[in-house]
Amino acid sequence: MQFPHIPQQTQLPLFEAFLAQPMAPTLKEVVERPWNAEPEVFSELSLRGAAGNCLNLLAPILRELSEDQDARWLTLIAPPASLTQTWLRDAGLNRERILLLQPRGTQSAQQLACEALRLGRSHTVVTWLNPLNSSSRQQLISAARTGDAQSLNIRLG
C-alpha cells in the first residue's frame, strides 16, 4: 500500500513568524489614549488566613510607609488589637513617624479617617473598615484628595 506524498510546509524562521502576527498597538496609539489625570488616592488590601500570618504580610508594607520621605505622618485608625506598640517595634516600623488614633465618643473610625485625610497632615491613613460600602469609599477618596493624602483600607479575614 502506498501513501500519497504530501509535501510538508516549510517552517517560517522565528523572526518572520513574529512579523507575520498582528502587531501590538504602537507607542503613539498608547500615548494618545486619555489617561486619568488624577492619581489614585484609595487602595484596599484584603488579607485572609491566620492573624499572625496576615500581620507578617502587612509588616513590610507598613514598614515601607513608615519610612516614607514625606515629612507627614503614617496614621493608623483603630488598628486591630494585635497591632501593639511591641508588634510595631518588632516589625521594624519607624514609630516616630506613626500616629495611632482611636475614635472617641460617638465618632466612628470612618469619620476619624476622613478627618485625618482632609487635614493633610498624614501622607497615608490606614483603616481597617469592613465592610466598606461605595458611599464610605467615596467619602475616603474625597477626603484624601482634599488633604493630598493616600487612603489604604485593610481587610483582615
mmCIF file of C-alpha atoms in Angstrom:
data_model
loop_
_atom_site.group_PDB
_atom_site.id
_atom_site.type_symbol
_atom_site.label_atom_id
_atom_site.label_comp_id
_atom_site.label_asym_id
_atom_site.label_seq_id
_atom_site.Cartn_x
_atom_site.Cartn_y
_atom_site.Cartn_z
ATOM 1 C CA MET A 1 0.000 0.000 0.000
ATOM 2 C CA GLN A 2 1.325 3.361 -0.944
ATOM 3 C CA PHE A 3 0.505 6.609 0.756
ATOM 4 C CA PRO A 4 0.283 9.679 -1.353
ATOM 5 C CA HIS A 5 3.190 12.038 -0.780
ATOM 6 C CA ILE A 6 2.035 15.284 0.779
ATOM 7 C CA PRO A 7 4.655 17.999 0.590
ATOM 8 C CA GLN A 8 5.320 19.440 4.033
ATOM 9 C CA GLN A 9 5.052 23.121 4.574
ATOM 10 C CA THR A 10 8.294 24.757 5.351
ATOM 11 C CA GLN A 11 8.548 26.285 8.772
ATOM 12 C CA LEU A 12 8.944 30.045 8.937
ATOM 13 C CA PRO A 13 12.021 31.266 10.695
ATOM 14 C CA LEU A 14 11.165 32.649 14.134
ATOM 15 C CA PHE A 15 11.698 36.289 13.174
ATOM 16 C CA GLU A 16 9.451 36.031 10.108
ATOM 17 C CA ALA A 17 6.782 34.200 12.106
ATOM 18 C CA PHE A 18 6.837 37.036 14.632
ATOM 19 C CA LEU A 19 6.434 39.639 11.901
ATOM 20 C CA ALA A 20 3.519 37.734 10.389
ATOM 21 C CA GLN A 21 1.491 38.229 13.591
ATOM 22 C CA PRO A 22 -0.635 41.347 14.107
ATOM 23 C CA MET A 23 1.375 43.979 15.923
ATOM 24 C CA ALA A 24 0.556 45.306 19.357
ATOM 25 C CA PRO A 25 -0.625 48.924 19.499
ATOM 26 C CA THR A 26 2.128 51.330 18.646
ATOM 27 C CA LEU A 27 3.569 53.644 21.249
ATOM 28 C CA LYS A 28 1.893 56.621 19.595
ATOM 29 C CA GLU A 29 -1.533 54.982 19.949
ATOM 30 C CA VAL A 30 -0.894 54.229 23.605
ATOM 31 C CA VAL A 31 0.325 57.752 24.380
ATOM 32 C CA GLU A 32 -2.642 59.383 22.677
ATOM 33 C CA ARG A 33 -5.168 57.491 24.774
ATOM 34 C CA PRO A 34 -6.603 59.635 27.562
ATOM 35 C CA TRP A 35 -5.119 58.912 30.962
ATOM 36 C CA ASN A 36 -6.775 59.543 34.267
ATOM 37 C CA ALA A 37 -5.255 62.914 35.197
ATOM 38 C CA GLU A 38 -5.730 62.438 38.932
ATOM 39 C CA PRO A 39 -3.663 59.865 40.820
ATOM 40 C CA GLU A 40 -5.412 57.078 42.669
ATOM 41 C CA VAL A 41 -5.830 58.071 46.300
ATOM 42 C CA PHE A 42 -7.595 54.958 47.604
ATOM 43 C CA SER A 43 -6.270 51.419 47.824
ATOM 44 C CA GLU A 44 -7.630 48.337 49.506
ATOM 45 C CA LEU A 45 -5.768 45.251 50.637
ATOM 46 C CA SER A 46 -7.502 42.036 51.630
ATOM 47 C CA LEU A 47 -5.576 39.511 53.723
ATOM 48 C CA ARG A 48 -7.076 36.166 54.681
ATOM 49 C CA GLY A 49 -5.708 33.498 56.961
ATOM 50 C CA ALA A 50 -4.352 33.241 60.475
ATOM 51 C CA ALA A 51 -3.984 36.610 62.189
ATOM 52 C CA GLY A 52 -0.251 36.117 62.732
ATOM 53 C CA ASN A 53 0.320 35.317 59.061
ATOM 54 C CA CYS A 54 -1.690 38.359 57.970
ATOM 55 C CA LEU A 55 0.365 40.593 60.256
ATOM 56 C CA ASN A 56 3.579 39.125 58.852
ATOM 57 C CA LEU A 57 2.401 40.043 55.341
ATOM 58 C CA LEU A 58 1.333 43.501 56.488
ATOM 59 C CA ALA A 59 4.593 44.332 58.309
ATOM 60 C CA PRO A 60 6.765 45.162 55.248
ATOM 61 C CA ILE A 61 4.023 47.368 53.778
ATOM 62 C CA LEU A 62 3.632 49.383 56.962
ATOM 63 C CA ARG A 63 7.423 49.477 57.435
ATOM 64 C CA GLU A 64 7.863 50.986 53.981
ATOM 65 C CA LEU A 65 5.124 53.535 54.633
ATOM 66 C CA SER A 66 6.656 54.475 57.999
ATOM 67 C CA GLU A 67 9.968 55.205 56.260
ATOM 68 C CA ASP A 68 8.368 57.418 53.587
ATOM 69 C CA GLN A 69 10.415 60.527 52.780
ATOM 70 C CA ASP A 70 7.290 62.681 53.071
ATOM 71 C CA ALA A 71 7.530 64.709 56.294
ATOM 72 C CA ARG A 72 3.933 63.857 57.183
ATOM 73 C CA TRP A 73 2.642 61.037 59.397
ATOM 74 C CA LEU A 74 1.615 57.474 58.680
ATOM 75 C CA THR A 75 -1.685 57.342 60.561
ATOM 76 C CA LEU A 76 -3.322 54.110 61.682
ATOM 77 C CA ILE A 77 -7.023 54.496 62.516
ATOM 78 C CA ALA A 78 -8.451 51.981 65.001
ATOM 79 C CA PRO A 79 -5.982 49.183 64.208
ATOM 80 C CA PRO A 80 -6.757 45.657 65.406
ATOM 81 C CA ALA A 81 -5.740 44.862 68.993
ATOM 82 C CA SER A 82 -2.897 42.660 67.719
ATOM 83 C CA LEU A 83 -1.135 45.741 66.307
ATOM 84 C CA THR A 84 0.501 46.709 69.592
ATOM 85 C CA GLN A 85 3.458 49.014 70.233
ATOM 86 C CA THR A 86 5.550 45.869 70.751
ATOM 87 C CA TRP A 87 4.472 44.479 67.369
ATOM 88 C CA LEU A 88 5.274 47.808 65.673
ATOM 89 C CA ARG A 89 8.757 47.782 67.223
ATOM 90 C CA ASP A 90 9.401 44.099 66.418
ATOM 91 C CA ALA A 91 8.206 44.625 62.817
ATOM 92 C CA GLY A 92 10.843 47.343 62.389
ATOM 93 C CA LEU A 93 8.470 50.249 61.856
ATOM 94 C CA ASN A 94 9.654 53.794 62.480
ATOM 95 C CA ARG A 95 7.404 54.519 65.467
ATOM 96 C CA GLU A 96 8.442 58.175 65.499
ATOM 97 C CA ARG A 97 6.555 58.667 62.219
ATOM 98 C CA ILE A 98 3.338 56.812 63.160
ATOM 99 C CA LEU A 99 0.148 58.121 64.754
ATOM 100 C CA LEU A 100 -2.225 55.570 66.268
ATOM 101 C CA LEU A 101 -5.702 57.079 66.566
ATOM 102 C CA GLN A 102 -8.880 55.676 68.114
ATOM 103 C CA PRO A 103 -12.340 57.234 67.610
ATOM 104 C CA ARG A 104 -13.851 58.853 70.699
ATOM 105 C CA GLY A 105 -17.428 59.080 71.876
ATOM 106 C CA THR A 106 -19.894 58.763 69.030
ATOM 107 C CA GLN A 107 -17.260 59.312 66.331
ATOM 108 C CA SER A 108 -16.783 56.332 64.017
ATOM 109 C CA ALA A 109 -13.489 55.078 62.596
ATOM 110 C CA GLN A 110 -14.781 56.170 59.176
ATOM 111 C CA GLN A 111 -15.361 59.739 60.376
ATOM 112 C CA LEU A 112 -11.960 59.893 62.087
ATOM 113 C CA ALA A 113 -10.250 58.598 58.926
ATOM 114 C CA CYS A 114 -11.986 61.222 56.772
ATOM 115 C CA GLU A 115 -10.946 63.952 59.186
ATOM 116 C CA ALA A 116 -7.323 62.746 59.241
ATOM 117 C CA LEU A 117 -7.256 62.580 55.428
ATOM 118 C CA ARG A 118 -8.831 66.007 54.985
ATOM 119 C CA LEU A 119 -6.366 67.715 57.334
ATOM 120 C CA GLY A 120 -3.443 66.618 55.139
ATOM 121 C CA ARG A 121 -1.006 66.048 57.997
ATOM 122 C CA SER A 122 -0.651 62.375 57.032
ATOM 123 C CA HIS A 123 0.797 61.043 53.794
ATOM 124 C CA THR A 124 -1.170 57.814 54.301
ATOM 125 C CA VAL A 125 -4.131 56.985 56.516
ATOM 126 C CA VAL A 126 -4.617 53.259 57.104
ATOM 127 C CA THR A 127 -8.019 51.938 58.152
ATOM 128 C CA TRP A 128 -9.496 48.540 58.925
ATOM 129 C CA LEU A 129 -13.073 49.181 57.798
ATOM 130 C CA ASN A 130 -15.004 46.059 56.927
ATOM 131 C CA PRO A 131 -17.404 46.098 55.197
ATOM 132 C CA LEU A 132 -16.737 49.272 53.249
ATOM 133 C CA ASN A 133 -19.623 50.324 51.043
ATOM 134 C CA SER A 134 -19.283 52.541 47.967
ATOM 135 C CA SER A 135 -20.534 55.645 49.792
ATOM 136 C CA SER A 136 -17.899 55.248 52.515
ATOM 137 C CA ARG A 137 -15.241 54.611 49.881
ATOM 138 C CA GLN A 138 -16.243 57.814 48.063
ATOM 139 C CA GLN A 139 -16.017 59.781 51.311
ATOM 140 C CA LEU A 140 -12.472 58.487 51.879
ATOM 141 C CA ILE A 141 -11.496 59.323 48.294
ATOM 142 C CA SER A 142 -12.889 62.844 48.543
ATOM 143 C CA ALA A 143 -11.169 63.488 51.884
ATOM 144 C CA ALA A 144 -7.865 62.081 50.565
ATOM 145 C CA ARG A 145 -7.978 64.372 47.532
ATOM 146 C CA THR A 146 -8.704 67.370 49.753
ATOM 147 C CA GLY A 147 -5.717 66.604 52.001
ATOM 148 C CA ASP A 148 -3.410 65.398 49.214
ATOM 149 C CA ALA A 149 -3.069 62.070 51.028
ATOM 150 C CA GLN A 150 -3.443 58.354 50.398
ATOM 151 C CA SER A 151 -6.116 56.147 51.947
ATOM 152 C CA LEU A 152 -5.358 52.460 52.484
ATOM 153 C CA ASN A 153 -8.075 50.175 53.790
ATOM 154 C CA ILE A 154 -7.046 46.740 55.017
ATOM 155 C CA ARG A 155 -9.480 43.861 55.295
ATOM 156 C CA LEU A 156 -8.342 41.095 57.573
ATOM 157 C CA GLY A 157 -10.286 37.894 57.468
#
